[in-house]
Amino acid sequence: MSVAELVVTKPVLDIQNVKKIYGQGETEVHALRGVTLNVERGDYVAIMGSSGSGKSTLMNILGCLDIPTSGQYRLDGVDVSRLNDRQLALVRNRRIGFVFQSFNLIARTSALANVELPLAYAGVKAVERRRRARAALAMVGLAEREDHEPNQLSGGQQQRVAVARALVTAPALVLADEPTGNLDTQSTNDVLAVFDRLNRSGRTIVLITHEPDVAEHAKRLIRLVDGRIVQDERLK
Ligand code: ADP
Ligand code: MG
């Protein structure tokens, strides 16, 4: 047996029978009705489902922004339910890179400074911060634009800056919620090309989308209906 085979790789995401109930009694909403899902390192998963099917609820739990009512969640081998708020904030900062539909960049602040921000929170020193932020911008094809502020960039370029910001901490997982929802076709293709490249270089990506064309880029497609996984299909 080779050394590589001896290294047991734990899944990046491991959720077991996760339920999420909002409200109580008469107004109870069962947003997730027992979701079990494993995502291995290097996978690229698209999650689809109609409005109200539980996509955002699942995303918030995966991103440690919310906790399940019941069930278990391990992120990169760590049982998230045992962590306090401060530890959860650390997990979000170190292990997860978020990309949102609305890029959420800081206005009147250069692309480089935007990308450096998560590293500043993580306490990385200025020189190292700059070096890593430049590398992340180069990875999304925006090395030439580091001094541009968000309003000097197209929507697609802004989203690529946001992707660079998500990557700069070398997270175990990139979580993207409708990342191309506000983009035209060309910009959508540019951003998806970046995700494709990241995944080829080994990044784990979980992406929520309404668009079948976008989901086609993923290696695995999961469909949610009414808080349950009804389809889990390997595409590539
Ligand atoms: P999706 O993102 O697929 O549209 P959501 O996860 O946002 O679905 O919502 C799933 C269900 O949970 C819906 O019925 C929604 O109304 C309900 N829901 C979501 N968030 C809350 C909340 N904070 N309080 C009460 N109900 C909620
Ligand atoms: Mg939603």
Short mmCIF file of C-alpha atoms and ligand atoms in Angstrom, two decimals:
data_model
loop_
_atom_site.label_atom_id
_atom_site.label_comp_id
_atom_site.label_asym_id
_atom_site.label_seq_id
_atom_site.Cartn_x
_atom_site.Cartn_y
_atom_site.Cartn_z
CA MET A 1 0.00 0.00 0.00
CA SER A 2 1.38 3.42 -0.91
CA VAL A 3 1.76 6.26 1.53
CA ALA A 4 -0.98 8.16 -0.28
CA GLU A 5 -3.43 5.34 0.34
CA LEU A 6 -2.60 5.33 4.04
CA VAL A 7 -3.60 8.94 4.44
CA VAL A 8 -7.26 8.73 5.38
CA THR A 9 -8.93 11.84 4.05
CA LYS A 10 -11.94 12.84 6.09
CA PRO A 11 -14.78 14.51 4.25
CA VAL A 12 -14.78 18.30 4.27
CA LEU A 13 -18.50 18.26 5.06
CA ASP A 14 -20.29 15.55 6.96
CA ILE A 15 -23.85 16.27 8.02
CA GLN A 16 -26.06 13.61 9.51
CA ASN A 17 -29.83 13.85 9.72
CA VAL A 18 -29.82 17.62 10.09
CA LYS A 19 -33.18 19.22 10.84
CA LYS A 20 -34.01 22.87 11.13
CA ILE A 21 -37.27 24.07 12.59
CA TYR A 22 -38.06 27.78 12.71
CA GLY A 23 -40.63 29.07 15.19
CA GLN A 24 -42.78 27.02 17.55
CA GLY A 25 -46.22 25.45 17.77
CA GLU A 26 -48.71 26.76 15.24
CA THR A 27 -46.09 28.74 13.31
CA GLU A 28 -43.47 25.98 13.16
CA VAL A 29 -41.67 25.73 9.81
CA HIS A 30 -39.71 22.58 9.04
CA ALA A 31 -37.08 24.07 6.75
CA LEU A 32 -34.83 20.98 6.75
CA ARG A 33 -36.36 17.57 7.42
CA GLY A 34 -33.35 15.34 7.97
CA VAL A 35 -30.55 16.05 5.52
CA THR A 36 -27.57 13.72 5.34
CA LEU A 37 -24.71 14.75 3.12
CA ASN A 38 -21.01 14.02 2.74
CA VAL A 39 -18.75 16.11 0.59
CA GLU A 40 -15.24 14.87 -0.07
CA ARG A 41 -12.23 17.08 -0.53
CA GLY A 42 -11.93 18.34 -4.09
CA ASP A 43 -15.58 17.86 -4.98
CA TYR A 44 -17.67 20.52 -6.73
CA VAL A 45 -21.31 20.35 -5.68
CA ALA A 46 -24.25 22.34 -7.01
CA ILE A 47 -27.39 22.60 -4.86
CA MET A 48 -30.61 23.39 -6.69
CA GLY A 49 -34.20 23.69 -5.54
CA SER A 50 -37.17 25.99 -5.85
CA SER A 51 -37.72 28.96 -3.58
CA GLY A 52 -38.51 27.85 -0.03
CA SER A 53 -36.94 24.38 -0.45
CA GLY A 54 -34.35 25.06 2.26
CA LYS A 55 -31.27 26.02 0.23
CA SER A 56 -30.36 29.10 2.24
CA THR A 57 -31.08 27.33 5.52
CA LEU A 58 -28.71 24.54 4.51
CA MET A 59 -26.11 27.05 3.31
CA ASN A 60 -26.28 28.97 6.59
CA ILE A 61 -25.73 25.78 8.54
CA LEU A 62 -22.88 24.65 6.29
CA GLY A 63 -21.32 28.10 6.68
CA CYS A 64 -21.66 28.02 10.50
CA LEU A 65 -23.88 31.10 10.36
CA ASP A 66 -26.72 29.15 11.97
CA ILE A 67 -27.04 25.93 13.97
CA PRO A 68 -29.32 22.97 13.26
CA THR A 69 -32.26 22.14 15.56
CA SER A 70 -30.98 18.56 15.59
CA GLY A 71 -28.48 16.36 13.80
CA GLN A 72 -24.73 16.46 13.52
CA TYR A 73 -22.37 18.57 11.48
CA ARG A 74 -18.64 18.05 11.06
CA LEU A 75 -16.65 20.54 9.07
CA ASP A 76 -13.17 19.36 8.18
CA GLY A 77 -13.49 16.78 10.97
CA VAL A 78 -14.56 19.27 13.64
CA ASP A 79 -17.91 18.79 15.38
CA VAL A 80 -19.33 22.27 14.93
CA SER A 81 -22.13 21.83 17.50
CA ARG A 82 -19.55 21.76 20.29
CA LEU A 83 -18.08 25.15 19.45
CA ASN A 84 -18.90 28.43 21.19
CA ASP A 85 -19.56 31.67 19.30
CA ARG A 86 -15.95 32.76 19.33
CA GLN A 87 -14.77 29.39 18.02
CA LEU A 88 -17.48 29.44 15.36
CA ALA A 89 -16.28 32.86 14.20
CA LEU A 90 -12.78 31.42 13.91
CA VAL A 91 -14.05 28.46 11.88
CA ARG A 92 -15.86 30.84 9.54
CA ASN A 93 -12.76 32.95 9.14
CA ARG A 94 -10.26 30.10 8.66
CA ARG A 95 -12.07 27.19 7.10
CA ILE A 96 -14.76 28.72 4.91
CA GLY A 97 -14.64 31.16 2.03
CA PHE A 98 -17.99 32.82 1.32
CA VAL A 99 -19.14 34.20 -2.02
CA PHE A 100 -22.53 35.94 -2.08
CA GLN A 101 -24.85 37.05 -4.86
CA SER A 102 -24.24 40.70 -3.94
CA PHE A 103 -20.46 40.83 -3.96
CA ASN A 104 -20.28 42.53 -0.53
CA LEU A 105 -17.06 44.38 -1.27
CA ILE A 106 -16.14 47.44 0.75
CA ALA A 107 -16.69 50.62 -1.25
CA ARG A 108 -13.90 53.14 -1.87
CA THR A 109 -11.38 50.47 -0.93
CA SER A 110 -8.95 48.89 -3.38
CA ALA A 111 -9.38 45.34 -4.64
CA LEU A 112 -6.15 44.44 -2.86
CA ALA A 113 -7.33 45.83 0.50
CA ASN A 114 -10.67 44.05 0.10
CA VAL A 115 -8.91 40.73 -0.46
CA GLU A 116 -6.55 41.34 2.47
CA LEU A 117 -9.40 41.87 4.91
CA PRO A 118 -9.98 38.26 6.09
CA LEU A 119 -6.23 37.98 6.70
CA ALA A 120 -6.29 41.15 8.77
CA TYR A 121 -9.04 39.59 10.92
CA ALA A 122 -6.90 36.47 11.20
CA GLY A 123 -3.99 38.55 12.49
CA VAL A 124 -1.65 37.97 9.52
CA LYS A 125 1.16 40.55 9.29
CA ALA A 126 1.00 43.26 6.62
CA VAL A 127 3.77 42.02 4.31
CA GLU A 128 2.45 38.46 4.29
CA ARG A 129 -1.10 39.75 3.84
CA ARG A 130 -0.12 41.69 0.76
CA ARG A 131 1.78 38.76 -0.70
CA ARG A 132 -1.13 36.36 -0.25
CA ALA A 133 -3.76 38.85 -1.45
CA ARG A 134 -1.74 39.48 -4.63
CA ALA A 135 -1.49 35.74 -5.25
CA ALA A 136 -5.26 35.37 -4.80
CA LEU A 137 -5.97 38.25 -7.20
CA ALA A 138 -3.61 36.69 -9.74
CA MET A 139 -5.50 33.40 -9.37
CA VAL A 140 -8.75 35.09 -10.45
CA GLY A 141 -7.02 36.94 -13.30
CA LEU A 142 -7.08 40.41 -11.72
CA ALA A 143 -3.44 41.03 -10.88
CA GLU A 144 -3.53 44.20 -13.01
CA ARG A 145 -6.53 45.60 -11.16
CA GLU A 146 -5.34 45.53 -7.55
CA ASP A 147 -5.61 49.31 -7.12
CA HIS A 148 -9.12 49.54 -8.57
CA GLU A 149 -12.00 50.26 -6.25
CA PRO A 150 -15.27 48.31 -6.61
CA ASN A 151 -17.03 51.06 -8.61
CA GLN A 152 -14.14 50.99 -11.11
CA LEU A 153 -14.73 47.30 -11.82
CA SER A 154 -17.41 45.47 -13.79
CA GLY A 155 -19.84 43.18 -11.95
CA GLY A 156 -17.92 40.12 -13.07
CA GLN A 157 -14.62 41.62 -11.94
CA GLN A 158 -16.13 42.57 -8.58
CA GLN A 159 -17.32 39.01 -8.10
CA ARG A 160 -13.84 37.71 -9.00
CA VAL A 161 -12.41 40.02 -6.32
CA ALA A 162 -14.96 38.50 -3.92
CA VAL A 163 -13.81 35.03 -4.96
CA ALA A 164 -10.18 36.05 -4.33
CA ARG A 165 -11.22 37.30 -0.88
CA ALA A 166 -12.92 33.93 -0.23
CA LEU A 167 -9.74 32.07 -1.20
CA VAL A 168 -7.10 34.10 0.49
CA THR A 169 -7.30 32.23 3.80
CA ALA A 170 -6.88 28.89 1.98
CA PRO A 171 -10.22 27.61 3.33
CA ALA A 172 -11.22 23.96 3.34
CA LEU A 173 -14.45 24.92 1.63
CA VAL A 174 -15.71 27.63 -0.72
CA LEU A 175 -19.45 28.25 -0.24
CA ALA A 176 -21.18 30.27 -2.93
CA ASP A 177 -24.83 31.37 -2.72
CA GLU A 178 -26.12 32.33 -6.20
CA PRO A 179 -22.72 33.81 -7.11
CA THR A 180 -23.76 34.55 -10.70
CA GLY A 181 -27.30 35.69 -9.88
CA ASN A 182 -26.49 39.34 -10.60
CA LEU A 183 -24.19 38.83 -13.58
CA ASP A 184 -24.58 38.97 -17.35
CA THR A 185 -23.66 35.96 -19.47
CA GLN A 186 -20.05 36.96 -20.14
CA SER A 187 -19.36 37.77 -16.48
CA THR A 188 -21.09 34.56 -15.42
CA ASN A 189 -18.75 32.62 -17.69
CA ASP A 190 -15.71 34.46 -16.32
CA VAL A 191 -16.66 33.68 -12.73
CA LEU A 192 -17.51 30.05 -13.52
CA ALA A 193 -14.16 29.69 -15.30
CA VAL A 194 -12.50 30.77 -12.05
CA PHE A 195 -14.49 28.20 -10.04
CA ASP A 196 -13.60 25.51 -12.60
CA ARG A 197 -9.93 26.39 -12.30
CA LEU A 198 -10.06 26.44 -8.50
CA ASN A 199 -11.72 23.06 -8.42
CA ARG A 200 -9.17 21.60 -10.84
CA SER A 201 -6.47 22.77 -8.44
CA GLY A 202 -8.17 20.84 -5.63
CA ARG A 203 -10.54 23.31 -3.96
CA THR A 204 -13.83 22.02 -2.58
CA ILE A 205 -16.78 24.08 -3.78
CA VAL A 206 -20.45 24.06 -2.81
CA LEU A 207 -22.57 26.33 -4.97
CA ILE A 208 -26.26 27.22 -4.77
CA THR A 209 -27.88 28.15 -8.04
CA HIS A 210 -31.20 28.40 -9.83
CA GLU A 211 -29.58 28.12 -13.23
CA PRO A 212 -29.10 24.68 -14.83
CA ASP A 213 -26.27 26.07 -17.01
CA VAL A 214 -24.38 27.05 -13.89
CA ALA A 215 -25.05 23.74 -12.13
CA GLU A 216 -23.61 21.92 -15.16
CA HIS A 217 -20.15 23.12 -14.17
CA ALA A 218 -20.31 21.11 -10.96
CA LYS A 219 -19.29 17.47 -10.59
CA ARG A 220 -22.29 16.61 -8.46
CA LEU A 221 -25.85 17.87 -8.43
CA ILE A 222 -28.09 17.85 -5.37
CA ARG A 223 -31.74 18.80 -5.52
CA LEU A 224 -33.73 19.90 -2.49
CA VAL A 225 -37.50 19.72 -2.30
CA ASP A 226 -39.34 20.78 0.83
CA GLY A 227 -36.33 20.39 3.11
CA ARG A 228 -35.23 17.00 1.79
CA ILE A 229 -32.59 15.85 -0.67
CA VAL A 230 -34.53 14.19 -3.49
CA GLN A 231 -31.68 13.82 -5.96
CA ASP A 232 -27.93 13.42 -5.54
CA GLU A 233 -26.29 12.72 -8.85
CA ARG A 234 -22.68 12.50 -9.99
CA LEU A 235 -22.25 14.58 -13.16
CA LYS A 236 -18.51 14.08 -13.71
P1 ADP B 1 -34.67 28.76 -0.11
O1 ADP B 1 -33.35 29.40 0.15
O2 ADP B 1 -34.56 27.45 -0.82
O3 ADP B 1 -35.61 29.67 -0.81
P2 ADP B 1 -35.04 28.93 2.77
O4 ADP B 1 -34.01 28.06 3.38
O5 ADP B 1 -34.80 30.39 2.76
O6 ADP B 1 -35.35 28.39 1.29
O7 ADP B 1 -36.43 28.67 3.51
C1 ADP B 1 -36.96 27.37 3.78
C2 ADP B 1 -38.25 27.53 4.59
O8 ADP B 1 -37.96 28.06 5.87
C3 ADP B 1 -39.25 28.48 3.93
O9 ADP B 1 -40.53 27.98 4.20
C4 ADP B 1 -39.00 29.77 4.68
O10 ADP B 1 -40.15 30.55 4.71
C5 ADP B 1 -38.64 29.28 6.06
N1 ADP B 1 -37.71 30.21 6.76
C6 ADP B 1 -36.47 30.57 6.35
N2 ADP B 1 -35.88 31.38 7.26
C7 ADP B 1 -36.77 31.54 8.27
C8 ADP B 1 -36.76 32.26 9.51
N3 ADP B 1 -35.68 32.96 9.89
N4 ADP B 1 -37.87 32.20 10.28
C9 ADP B 1 -38.93 31.47 9.92
N5 ADP B 1 -39.02 30.76 8.77
C10 ADP B 1 -37.95 30.78 7.95
MG MG B 2 -32.65 31.28 -0.45
#
